[in-house]
Short mmCIF file of C-alpha atoms and ligand atoms in Angstrom, two decimals:
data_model
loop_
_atom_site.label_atom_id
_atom_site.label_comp_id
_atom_site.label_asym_id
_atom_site.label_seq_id
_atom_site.Cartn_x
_atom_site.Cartn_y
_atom_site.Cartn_z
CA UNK N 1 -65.05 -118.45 -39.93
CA UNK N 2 -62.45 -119.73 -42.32
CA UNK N 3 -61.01 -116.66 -44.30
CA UNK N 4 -59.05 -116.54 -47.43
CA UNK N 5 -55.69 -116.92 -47.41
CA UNK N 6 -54.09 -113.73 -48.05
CA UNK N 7 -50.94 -113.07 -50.29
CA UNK N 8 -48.72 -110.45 -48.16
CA UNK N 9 -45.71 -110.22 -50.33
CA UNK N 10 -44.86 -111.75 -53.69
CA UNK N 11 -44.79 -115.99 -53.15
CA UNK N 12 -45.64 -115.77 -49.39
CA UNK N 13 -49.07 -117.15 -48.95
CA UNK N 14 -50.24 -116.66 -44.85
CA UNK N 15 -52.11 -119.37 -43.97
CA UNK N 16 -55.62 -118.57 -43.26
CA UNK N 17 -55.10 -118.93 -38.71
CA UNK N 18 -52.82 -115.68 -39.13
CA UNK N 19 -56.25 -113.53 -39.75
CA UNK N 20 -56.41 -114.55 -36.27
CA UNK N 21 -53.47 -113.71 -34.88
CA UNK N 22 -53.41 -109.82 -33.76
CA UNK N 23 -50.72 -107.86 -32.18
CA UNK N 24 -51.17 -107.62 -28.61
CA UNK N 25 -52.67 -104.43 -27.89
CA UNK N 26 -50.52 -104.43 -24.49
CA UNK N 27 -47.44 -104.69 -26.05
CA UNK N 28 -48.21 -101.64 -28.33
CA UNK N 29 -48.79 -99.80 -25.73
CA UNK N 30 -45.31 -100.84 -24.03
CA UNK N 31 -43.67 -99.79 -27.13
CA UNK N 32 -44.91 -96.58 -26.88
CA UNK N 33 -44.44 -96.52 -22.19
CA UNK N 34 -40.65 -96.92 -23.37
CA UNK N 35 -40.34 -93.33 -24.04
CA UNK N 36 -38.33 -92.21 -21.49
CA UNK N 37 -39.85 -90.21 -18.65
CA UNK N 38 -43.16 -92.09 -18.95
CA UNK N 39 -44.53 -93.57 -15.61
CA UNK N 40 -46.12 -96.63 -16.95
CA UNK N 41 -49.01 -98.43 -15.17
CA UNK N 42 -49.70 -100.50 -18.44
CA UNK N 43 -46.83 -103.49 -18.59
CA UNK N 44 -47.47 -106.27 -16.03
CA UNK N 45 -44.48 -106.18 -15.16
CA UNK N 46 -42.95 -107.29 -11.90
CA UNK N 47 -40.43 -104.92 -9.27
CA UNK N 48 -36.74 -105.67 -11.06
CA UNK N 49 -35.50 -105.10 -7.81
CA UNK N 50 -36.83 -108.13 -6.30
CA UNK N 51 -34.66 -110.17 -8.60
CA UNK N 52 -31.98 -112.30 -6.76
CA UNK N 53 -29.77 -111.64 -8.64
CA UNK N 54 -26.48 -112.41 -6.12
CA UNK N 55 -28.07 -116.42 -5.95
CA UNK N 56 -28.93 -116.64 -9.36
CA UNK N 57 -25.05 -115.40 -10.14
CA UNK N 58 -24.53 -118.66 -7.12
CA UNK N 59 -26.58 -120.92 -9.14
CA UNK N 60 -25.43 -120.45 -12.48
CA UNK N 61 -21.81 -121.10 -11.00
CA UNK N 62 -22.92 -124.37 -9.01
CA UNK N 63 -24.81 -125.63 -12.22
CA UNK N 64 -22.21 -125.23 -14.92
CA UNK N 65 -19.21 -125.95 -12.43
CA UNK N 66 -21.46 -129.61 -10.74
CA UNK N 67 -23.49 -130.23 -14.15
CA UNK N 68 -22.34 -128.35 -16.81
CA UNK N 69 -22.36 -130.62 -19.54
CA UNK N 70 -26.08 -132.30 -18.46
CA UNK N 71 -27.44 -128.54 -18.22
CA UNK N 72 -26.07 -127.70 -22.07
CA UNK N 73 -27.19 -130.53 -23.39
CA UNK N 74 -30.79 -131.52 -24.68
CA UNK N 75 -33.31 -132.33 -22.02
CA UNK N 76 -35.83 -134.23 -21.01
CA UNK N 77 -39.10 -132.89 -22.58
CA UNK N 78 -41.30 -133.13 -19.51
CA UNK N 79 -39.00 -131.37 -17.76
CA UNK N 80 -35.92 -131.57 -15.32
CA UNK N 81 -36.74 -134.00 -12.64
CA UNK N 82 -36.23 -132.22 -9.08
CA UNK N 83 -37.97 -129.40 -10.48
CA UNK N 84 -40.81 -131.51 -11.02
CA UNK N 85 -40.59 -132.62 -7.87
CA UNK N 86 -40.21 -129.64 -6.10
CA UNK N 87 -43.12 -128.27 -7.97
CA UNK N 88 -45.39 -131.10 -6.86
CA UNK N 89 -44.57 -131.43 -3.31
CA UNK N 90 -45.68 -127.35 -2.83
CA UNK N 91 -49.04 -127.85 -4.48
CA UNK N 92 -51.21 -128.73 -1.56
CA UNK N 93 -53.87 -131.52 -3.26
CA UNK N 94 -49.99 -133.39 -3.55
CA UNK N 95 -49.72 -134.56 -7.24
CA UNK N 96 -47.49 -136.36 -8.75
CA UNK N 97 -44.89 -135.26 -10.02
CA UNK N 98 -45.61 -137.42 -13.40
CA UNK N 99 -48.54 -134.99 -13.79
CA UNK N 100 -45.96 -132.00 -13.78
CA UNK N 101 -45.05 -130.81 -17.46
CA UNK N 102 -42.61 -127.76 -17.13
CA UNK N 103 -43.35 -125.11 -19.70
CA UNK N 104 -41.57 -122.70 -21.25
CA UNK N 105 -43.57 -119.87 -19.23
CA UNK N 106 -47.26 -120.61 -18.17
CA UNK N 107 -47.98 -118.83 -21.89
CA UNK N 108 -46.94 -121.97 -23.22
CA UNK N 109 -48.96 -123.85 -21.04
CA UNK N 110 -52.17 -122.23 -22.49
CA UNK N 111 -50.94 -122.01 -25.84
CA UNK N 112 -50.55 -125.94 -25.51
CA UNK N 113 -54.15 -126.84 -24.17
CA UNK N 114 -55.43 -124.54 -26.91
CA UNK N 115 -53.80 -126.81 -29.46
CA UNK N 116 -54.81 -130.28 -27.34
CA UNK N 117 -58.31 -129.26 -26.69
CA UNK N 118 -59.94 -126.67 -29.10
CA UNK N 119 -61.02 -127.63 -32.63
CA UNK N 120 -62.76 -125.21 -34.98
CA UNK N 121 -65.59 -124.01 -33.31
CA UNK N 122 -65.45 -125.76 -30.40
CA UNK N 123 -66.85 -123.74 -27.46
CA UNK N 124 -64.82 -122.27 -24.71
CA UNK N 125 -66.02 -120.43 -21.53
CA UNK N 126 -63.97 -118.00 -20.00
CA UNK N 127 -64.77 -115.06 -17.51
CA UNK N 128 -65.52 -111.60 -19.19
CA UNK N 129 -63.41 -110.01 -19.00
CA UNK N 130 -60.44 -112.01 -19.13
CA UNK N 131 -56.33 -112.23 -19.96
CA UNK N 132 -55.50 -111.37 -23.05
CA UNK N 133 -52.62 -113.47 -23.43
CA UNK N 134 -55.61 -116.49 -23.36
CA UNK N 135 -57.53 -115.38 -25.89
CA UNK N 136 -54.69 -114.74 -28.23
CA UNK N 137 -53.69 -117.98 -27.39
CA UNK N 138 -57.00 -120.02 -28.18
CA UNK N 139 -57.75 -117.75 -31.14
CA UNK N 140 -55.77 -119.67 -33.70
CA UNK N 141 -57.77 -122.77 -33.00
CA UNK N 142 -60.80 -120.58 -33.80
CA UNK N 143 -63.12 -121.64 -30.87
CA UNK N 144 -66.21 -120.32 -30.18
CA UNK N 145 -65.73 -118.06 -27.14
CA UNK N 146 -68.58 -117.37 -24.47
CA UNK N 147 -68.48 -115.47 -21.65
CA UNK N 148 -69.70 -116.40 -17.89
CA UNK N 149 -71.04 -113.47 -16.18
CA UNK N 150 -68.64 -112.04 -13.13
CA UNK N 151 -69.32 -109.62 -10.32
CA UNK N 152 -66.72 -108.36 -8.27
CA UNK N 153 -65.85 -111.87 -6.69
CA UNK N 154 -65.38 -113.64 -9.99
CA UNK N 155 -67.41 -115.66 -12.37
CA UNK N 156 -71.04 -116.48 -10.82
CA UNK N 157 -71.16 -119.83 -10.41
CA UNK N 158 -75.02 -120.41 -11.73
CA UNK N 159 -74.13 -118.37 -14.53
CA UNK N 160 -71.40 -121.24 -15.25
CA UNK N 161 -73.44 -124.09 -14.65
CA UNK N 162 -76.39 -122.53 -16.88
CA UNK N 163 -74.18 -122.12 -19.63
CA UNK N 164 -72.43 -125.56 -19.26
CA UNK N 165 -75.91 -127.57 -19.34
CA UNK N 166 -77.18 -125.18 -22.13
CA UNK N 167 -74.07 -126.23 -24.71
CA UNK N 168 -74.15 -130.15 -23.55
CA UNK N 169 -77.63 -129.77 -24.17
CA UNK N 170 -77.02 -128.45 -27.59
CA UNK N 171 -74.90 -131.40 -28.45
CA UNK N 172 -71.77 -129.00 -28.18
CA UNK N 173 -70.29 -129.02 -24.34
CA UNK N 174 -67.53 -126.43 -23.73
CA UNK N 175 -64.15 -127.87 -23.69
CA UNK N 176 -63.31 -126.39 -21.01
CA UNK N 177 -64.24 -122.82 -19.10
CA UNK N 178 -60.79 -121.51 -18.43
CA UNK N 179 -60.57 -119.63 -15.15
CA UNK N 180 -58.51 -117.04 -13.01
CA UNK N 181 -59.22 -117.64 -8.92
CA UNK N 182 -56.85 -115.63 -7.70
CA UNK N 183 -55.94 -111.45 -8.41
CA UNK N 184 -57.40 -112.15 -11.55
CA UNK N 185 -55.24 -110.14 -14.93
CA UNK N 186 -56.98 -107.97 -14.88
CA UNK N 187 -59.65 -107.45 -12.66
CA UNK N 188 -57.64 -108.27 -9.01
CA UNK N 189 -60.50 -110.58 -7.81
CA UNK N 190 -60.11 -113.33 -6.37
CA UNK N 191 -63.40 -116.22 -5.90
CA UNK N 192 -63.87 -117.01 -2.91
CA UNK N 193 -64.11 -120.41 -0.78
CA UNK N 194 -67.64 -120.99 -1.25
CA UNK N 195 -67.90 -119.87 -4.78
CA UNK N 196 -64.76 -122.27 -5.76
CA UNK N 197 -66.85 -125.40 -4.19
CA UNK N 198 -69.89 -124.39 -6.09
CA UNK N 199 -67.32 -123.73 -9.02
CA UNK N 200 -65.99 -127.44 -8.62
CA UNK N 201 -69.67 -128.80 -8.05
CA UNK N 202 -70.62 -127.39 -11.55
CA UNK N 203 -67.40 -128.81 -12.68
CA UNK N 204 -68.56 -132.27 -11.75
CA UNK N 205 -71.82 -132.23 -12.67
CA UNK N 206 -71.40 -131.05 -16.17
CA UNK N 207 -68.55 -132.99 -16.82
CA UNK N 208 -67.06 -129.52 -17.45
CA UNK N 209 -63.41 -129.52 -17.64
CA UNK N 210 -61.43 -126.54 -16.01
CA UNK N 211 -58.00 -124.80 -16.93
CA UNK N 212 -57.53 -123.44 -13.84
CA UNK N 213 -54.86 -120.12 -14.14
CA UNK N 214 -52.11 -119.16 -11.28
CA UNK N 215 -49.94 -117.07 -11.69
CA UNK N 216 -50.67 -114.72 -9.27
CA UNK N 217 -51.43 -116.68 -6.06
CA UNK N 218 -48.55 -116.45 -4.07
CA UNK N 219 -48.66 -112.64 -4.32
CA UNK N 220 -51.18 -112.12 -1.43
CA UNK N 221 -51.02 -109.47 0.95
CA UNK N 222 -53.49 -110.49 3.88
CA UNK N 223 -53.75 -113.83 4.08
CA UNK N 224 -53.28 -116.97 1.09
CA UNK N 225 -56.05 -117.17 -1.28
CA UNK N 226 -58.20 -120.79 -0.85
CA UNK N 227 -57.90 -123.49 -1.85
CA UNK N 228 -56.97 -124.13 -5.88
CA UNK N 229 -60.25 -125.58 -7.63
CA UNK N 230 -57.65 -128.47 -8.53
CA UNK N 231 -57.50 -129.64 -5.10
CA UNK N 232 -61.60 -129.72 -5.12
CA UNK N 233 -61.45 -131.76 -8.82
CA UNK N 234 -57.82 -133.37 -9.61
CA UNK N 235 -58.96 -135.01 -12.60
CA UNK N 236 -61.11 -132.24 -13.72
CA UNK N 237 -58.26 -130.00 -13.96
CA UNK N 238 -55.51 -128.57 -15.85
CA UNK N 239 -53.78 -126.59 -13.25
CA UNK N 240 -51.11 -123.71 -14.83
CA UNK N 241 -48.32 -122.00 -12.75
CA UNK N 242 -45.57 -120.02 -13.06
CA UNK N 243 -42.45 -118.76 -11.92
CA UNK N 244 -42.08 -115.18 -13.41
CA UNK N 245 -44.01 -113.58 -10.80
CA UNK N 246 -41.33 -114.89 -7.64
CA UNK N 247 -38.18 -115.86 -9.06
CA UNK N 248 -37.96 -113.58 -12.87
CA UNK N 249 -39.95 -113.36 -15.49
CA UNK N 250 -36.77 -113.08 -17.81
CA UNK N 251 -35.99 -117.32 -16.96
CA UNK N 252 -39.18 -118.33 -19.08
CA UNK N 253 -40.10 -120.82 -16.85
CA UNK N 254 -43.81 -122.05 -15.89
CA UNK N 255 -45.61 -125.32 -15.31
CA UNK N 256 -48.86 -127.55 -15.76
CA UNK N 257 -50.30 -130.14 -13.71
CA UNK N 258 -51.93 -132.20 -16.01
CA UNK N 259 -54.34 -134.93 -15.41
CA UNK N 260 -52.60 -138.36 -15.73
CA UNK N 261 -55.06 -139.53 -19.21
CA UNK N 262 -53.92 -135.85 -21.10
CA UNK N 263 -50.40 -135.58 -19.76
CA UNK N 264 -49.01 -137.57 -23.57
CA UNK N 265 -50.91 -135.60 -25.66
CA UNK N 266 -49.62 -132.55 -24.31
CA UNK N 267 -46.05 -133.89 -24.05
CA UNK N 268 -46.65 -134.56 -27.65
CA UNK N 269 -47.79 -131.06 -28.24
CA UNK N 270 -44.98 -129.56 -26.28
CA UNK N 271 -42.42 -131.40 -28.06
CA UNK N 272 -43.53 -130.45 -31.30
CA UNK N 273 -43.54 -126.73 -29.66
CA UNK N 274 -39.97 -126.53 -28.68
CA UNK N 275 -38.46 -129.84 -27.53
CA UNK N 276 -38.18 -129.12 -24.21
CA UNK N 277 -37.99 -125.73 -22.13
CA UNK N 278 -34.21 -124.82 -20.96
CA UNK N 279 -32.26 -127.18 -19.37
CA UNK N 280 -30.57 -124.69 -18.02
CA UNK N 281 -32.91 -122.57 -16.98
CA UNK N 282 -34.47 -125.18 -14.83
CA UNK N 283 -31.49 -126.47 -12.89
CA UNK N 284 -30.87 -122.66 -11.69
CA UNK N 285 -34.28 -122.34 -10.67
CA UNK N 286 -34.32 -125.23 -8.95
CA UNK N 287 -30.89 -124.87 -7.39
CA UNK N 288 -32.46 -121.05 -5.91
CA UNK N 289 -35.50 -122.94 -4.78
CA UNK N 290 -33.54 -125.23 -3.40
CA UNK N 291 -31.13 -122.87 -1.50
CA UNK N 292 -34.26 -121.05 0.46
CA UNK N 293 -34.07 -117.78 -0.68
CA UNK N 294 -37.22 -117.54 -2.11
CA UNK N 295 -38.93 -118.54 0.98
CA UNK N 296 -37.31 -114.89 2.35
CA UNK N 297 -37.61 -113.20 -0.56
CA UNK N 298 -41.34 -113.81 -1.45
CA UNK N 299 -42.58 -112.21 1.69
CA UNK N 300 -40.29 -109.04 0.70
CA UNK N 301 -42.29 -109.16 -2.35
CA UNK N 302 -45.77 -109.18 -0.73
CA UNK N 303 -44.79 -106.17 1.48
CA UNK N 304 -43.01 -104.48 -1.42
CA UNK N 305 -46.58 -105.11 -3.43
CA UNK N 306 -49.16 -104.57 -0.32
CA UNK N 307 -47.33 -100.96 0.16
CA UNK N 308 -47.31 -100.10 -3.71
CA UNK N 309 -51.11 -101.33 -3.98
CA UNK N 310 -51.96 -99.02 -0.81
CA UNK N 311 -50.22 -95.68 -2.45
CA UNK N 312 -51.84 -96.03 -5.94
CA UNK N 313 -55.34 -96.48 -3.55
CA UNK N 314 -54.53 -93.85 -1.18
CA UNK N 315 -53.79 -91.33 -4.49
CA UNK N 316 -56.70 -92.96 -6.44
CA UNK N 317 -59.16 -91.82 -3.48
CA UNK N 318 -56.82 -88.12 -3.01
CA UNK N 319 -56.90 -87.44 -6.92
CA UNK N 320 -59.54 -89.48 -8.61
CA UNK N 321 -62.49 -90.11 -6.15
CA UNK N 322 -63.89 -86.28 -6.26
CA UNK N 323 -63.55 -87.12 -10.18
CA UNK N 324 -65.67 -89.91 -10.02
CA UNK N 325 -63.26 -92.59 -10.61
CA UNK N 326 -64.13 -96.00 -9.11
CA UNK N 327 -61.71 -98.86 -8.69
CA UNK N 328 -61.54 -102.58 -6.78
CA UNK N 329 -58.89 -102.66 -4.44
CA UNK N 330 -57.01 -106.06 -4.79
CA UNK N 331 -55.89 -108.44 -2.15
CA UNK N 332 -53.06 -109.67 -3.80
CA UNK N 333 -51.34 -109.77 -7.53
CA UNK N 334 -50.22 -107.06 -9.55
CA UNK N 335 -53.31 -104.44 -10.98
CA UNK N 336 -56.34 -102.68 -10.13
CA UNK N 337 -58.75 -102.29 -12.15
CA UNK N 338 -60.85 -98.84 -12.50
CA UNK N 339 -63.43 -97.44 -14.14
CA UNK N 340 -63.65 -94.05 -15.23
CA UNK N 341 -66.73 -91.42 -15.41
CA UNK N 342 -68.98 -91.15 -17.42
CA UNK N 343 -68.85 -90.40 -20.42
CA UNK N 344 -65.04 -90.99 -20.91
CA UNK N 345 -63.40 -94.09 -22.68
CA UNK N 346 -60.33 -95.19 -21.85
CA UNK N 347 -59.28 -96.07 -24.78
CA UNK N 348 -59.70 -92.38 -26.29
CA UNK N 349 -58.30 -90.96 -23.22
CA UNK N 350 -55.05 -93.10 -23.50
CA UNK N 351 -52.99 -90.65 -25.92
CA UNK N 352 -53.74 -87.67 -23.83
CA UNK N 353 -52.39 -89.53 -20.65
CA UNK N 354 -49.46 -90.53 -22.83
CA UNK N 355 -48.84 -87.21 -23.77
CA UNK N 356 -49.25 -86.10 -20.23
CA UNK N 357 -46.61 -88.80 -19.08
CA UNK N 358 -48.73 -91.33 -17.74
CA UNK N 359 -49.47 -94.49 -19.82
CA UNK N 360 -52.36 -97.67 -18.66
CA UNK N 361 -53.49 -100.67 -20.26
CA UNK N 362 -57.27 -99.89 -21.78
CA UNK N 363 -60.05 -102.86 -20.30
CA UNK N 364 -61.23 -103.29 -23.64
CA UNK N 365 -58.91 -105.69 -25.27
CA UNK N 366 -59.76 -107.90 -22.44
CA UNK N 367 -63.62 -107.92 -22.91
CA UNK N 368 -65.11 -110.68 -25.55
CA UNK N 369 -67.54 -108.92 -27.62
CA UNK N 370 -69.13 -106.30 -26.10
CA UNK N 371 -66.40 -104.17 -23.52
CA UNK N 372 -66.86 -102.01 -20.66
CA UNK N 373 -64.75 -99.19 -22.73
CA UNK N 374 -64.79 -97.29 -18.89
CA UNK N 375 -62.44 -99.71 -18.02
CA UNK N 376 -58.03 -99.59 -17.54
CA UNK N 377 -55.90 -101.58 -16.01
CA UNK N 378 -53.53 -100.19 -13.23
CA UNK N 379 -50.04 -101.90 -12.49
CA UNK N 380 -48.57 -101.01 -9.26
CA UNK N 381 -45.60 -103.47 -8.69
CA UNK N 382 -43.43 -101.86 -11.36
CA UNK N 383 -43.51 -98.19 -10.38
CA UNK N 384 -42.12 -96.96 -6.81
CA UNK N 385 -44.36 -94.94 -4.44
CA UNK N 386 -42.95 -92.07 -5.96
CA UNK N 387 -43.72 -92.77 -9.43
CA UNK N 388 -47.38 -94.12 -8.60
CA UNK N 389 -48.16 -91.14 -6.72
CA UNK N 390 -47.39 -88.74 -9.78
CA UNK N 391 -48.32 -90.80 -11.99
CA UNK N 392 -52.14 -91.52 -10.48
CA UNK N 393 -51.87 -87.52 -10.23
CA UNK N 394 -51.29 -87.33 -13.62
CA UNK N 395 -53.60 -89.62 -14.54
CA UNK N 396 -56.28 -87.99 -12.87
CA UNK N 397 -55.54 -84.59 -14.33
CA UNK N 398 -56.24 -85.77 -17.60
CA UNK N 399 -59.48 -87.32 -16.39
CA UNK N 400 -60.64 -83.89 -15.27
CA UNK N 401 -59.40 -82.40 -18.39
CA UNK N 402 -61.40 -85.34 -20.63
CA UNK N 403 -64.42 -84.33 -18.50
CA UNK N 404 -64.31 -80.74 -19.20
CA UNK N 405 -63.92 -80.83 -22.64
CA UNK N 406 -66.49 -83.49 -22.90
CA UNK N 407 -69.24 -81.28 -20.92
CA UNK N 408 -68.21 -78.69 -23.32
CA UNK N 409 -68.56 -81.17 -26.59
CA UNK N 410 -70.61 -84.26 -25.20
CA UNK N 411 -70.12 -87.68 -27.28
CA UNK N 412 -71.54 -91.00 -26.09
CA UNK N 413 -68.97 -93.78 -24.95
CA UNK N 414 -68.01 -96.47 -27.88
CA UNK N 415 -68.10 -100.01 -26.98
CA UNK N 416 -64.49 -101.72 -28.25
C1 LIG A 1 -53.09 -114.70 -16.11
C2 LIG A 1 -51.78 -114.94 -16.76
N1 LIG A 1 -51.50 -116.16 -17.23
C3 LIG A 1 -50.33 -116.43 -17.81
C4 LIG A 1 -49.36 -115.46 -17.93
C5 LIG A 1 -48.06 -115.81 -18.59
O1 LIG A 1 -47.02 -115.78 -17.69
P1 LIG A 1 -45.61 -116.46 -17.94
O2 LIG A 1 -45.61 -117.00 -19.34
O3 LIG A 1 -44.60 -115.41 -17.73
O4 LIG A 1 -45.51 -117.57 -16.95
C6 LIG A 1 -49.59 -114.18 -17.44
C7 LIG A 1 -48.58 -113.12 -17.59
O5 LIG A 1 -48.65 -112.05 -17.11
C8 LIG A 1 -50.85 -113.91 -16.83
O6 LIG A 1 -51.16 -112.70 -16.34
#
């Protein structure tokens, strides 16, 4: 799927991977939720105000007056030690902290497997649909992508095992199926317990390798999500986390629990990548992890969250269910997903709800091949109660305009 390589301006030659490089389509539409007096839904963005901002101010003091000249300097590429540590000793299948690589956000994390594991055409599985920021990431390497079926609990797990034993068969197993189990971007789902020990089953008995994606997991509102699939296969796994969702997105800080055979090759990889994430960065998150804070401030969060998910469902069933709007009402994480009525597509609806002040993220661009173009992608952490109620309002209003005009000049939904 090689193209040529294309000449953009006089002597600059792209190489050929940049035909498959696209913007995101999410952080168009940002660009354009920046006008002001837009309520956005689209970014996946977490509440600012949960920020703490007071013991970050604490820990950038205590850092630079205890360590200052260790946190300016270069660094240690798999990361600053008690970080490790800390991250290890919360992960509950207890790995060591050798296995810990800290990454410069969990994006980096999946832009580094996609360089350690994907050659050309090497197939991937991944759940349909599935984050974006994953597919942009493995698209360089130009894998071949299939999809595992999903319901509304995740990706079935015969589905998974079918298509495992179907590519080893062909002499071409999948390098890995990457997966979301918890309040999936961008669905909300979460698998289950029994699906994730089926999930872990098919694991082992395909040899199937799993990149197992968590970002989202310690933003439940009920109860914790089960069990990671890591702690059913440690070896089978390459487990991403991050810390943008409960301390700030802004510190670029994620990590990867990598089994003990891959951990130099992606060392390797990361170093070539950027040396080594900040230095800095990492002793002030792990000087507020250390001080406790979080462990008040992340169950702020989930009530902060668990009330903004119930307004945008409460308005969703005042203002869209008479409309025929559906949507999956997530246990934890940061969207719901909905789809609209026929015959509307989100996609074509988005400038009118721009124009109308109201801006979403289109399912589309998360679909391989053929998308559910019904689809968007609600955020509710980022808007208050306020905001979500007008906005879902809003939102809805252009729905029932869409629908009019489309009874009154019917055309047939596009797939993306
Ligand atoms: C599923 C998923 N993985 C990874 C990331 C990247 O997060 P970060 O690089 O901020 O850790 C995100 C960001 O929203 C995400 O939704």
């Amino acid at each position: 799927m090689s193209a040529a390589p294309s000449k953009t301006a006089p002597g600059w030659t792209l190489a050929r991977r940049t035909t498959l490089m696209n913007p995101s389509v999410i952080r168009e539409i940002l660009k354009v939720t920046e006008r002001p007096g837009i309520i956005s839904f689209a970014g996946g963005l977490p509440a600012s105000e949960t920020f703490a901002i007071e013991a970050f101010r604490e820990a950038c003091d205590a850092v630079l007056r205890n360590h200052g000249q260790a946190a300016l300097q270069y660094a240690a590429s798999e990361g600053f030690g008690p970080l490790r540590e800390a991250v290890a000793a919360g992960l509950p299948w207890h790995p060591s902290p050798d296995q810990v690589l800290i990454t410069s956000g969990s994006q980096q994390g999946l832009d580094l497997v996609a360089k350690v594991l994907i050659d050309a055409d090497s197939p991937v599985l991944v759940e349909q649909p599935t984050y974006l920021g994953a597919l942009m990431a493995f698209a360089p390497m130009e894998p071949q992508v299939h999809t595992v079926p999903c319901d509304a609990d995740g990706v079935l797990p015969q589905a998974l095992a079918e298509q495992a034993s179907a590519l080893r068969q062909a002499g071409k197993p999948a390098r890995f199926a990457y997966l979301l189990p918890n309040f999936q971007n961008p669905t909300g789902r979460t698998l289950g317990v029994e699906r994730r020990a089926q999930i872990a089953q098919v694991a082992q008995q395909h040899g199937l390798p799993l990149i197992e994606d968590n970002p989202y997991g310690d933003l439940w509102f009920d109860a914790p999500p089960p069990a990671p699939l890591a702690q059913h296969v440690p070896d089978g796994v390459i487990y991403l986390g991050s810390f943008s969702k409960i301390l700030a997105p802004g510190l670029r800080l994620g990590f990867m629990v990598v089994p003990k055979a891959l951990f130099p090759k992606l060392l390797q990889a990361k170093q070539a990548a950027d040396l080594h994430t900040s230095g800095f960065s990492q002793r002030v998150a792990q000087h507020v992890l250390a001080s406790g804070v979080q462990d008040q401030q992340v169950p702020r969060i989930r009530d902060l969250y668990r009330q903004r998910r119930d307004t945008m469902a409460q308005a969703l069933q005042r203002y869209g269910a008479p409309l025929g709007v559906q949507w999956q009402v997530p246990t934890g994480g940061m969207f719901l997903w909905c789809r609209l009525p026929q015959p509307l597509s989100a996609l074509h609806m988005l400038p009118q709800a721009v124009d109308a002040g109201v801006a979403y993220v289109p399912g589309a661009p998360f679909y391989v091949g053929q998308a559910d173009d019904a689809t968007l992608r609600l955020n509710f952490t980022n808007a208050t109660p306020e905001q979500i109620e007008h906005g879902v309002a809003l939102l809805c209003g252009v729905v029932k305009e869409a629908l009019a005009s489309s009874a009154q000049s019917p055309v047939s939904r596009t797939a993306a």
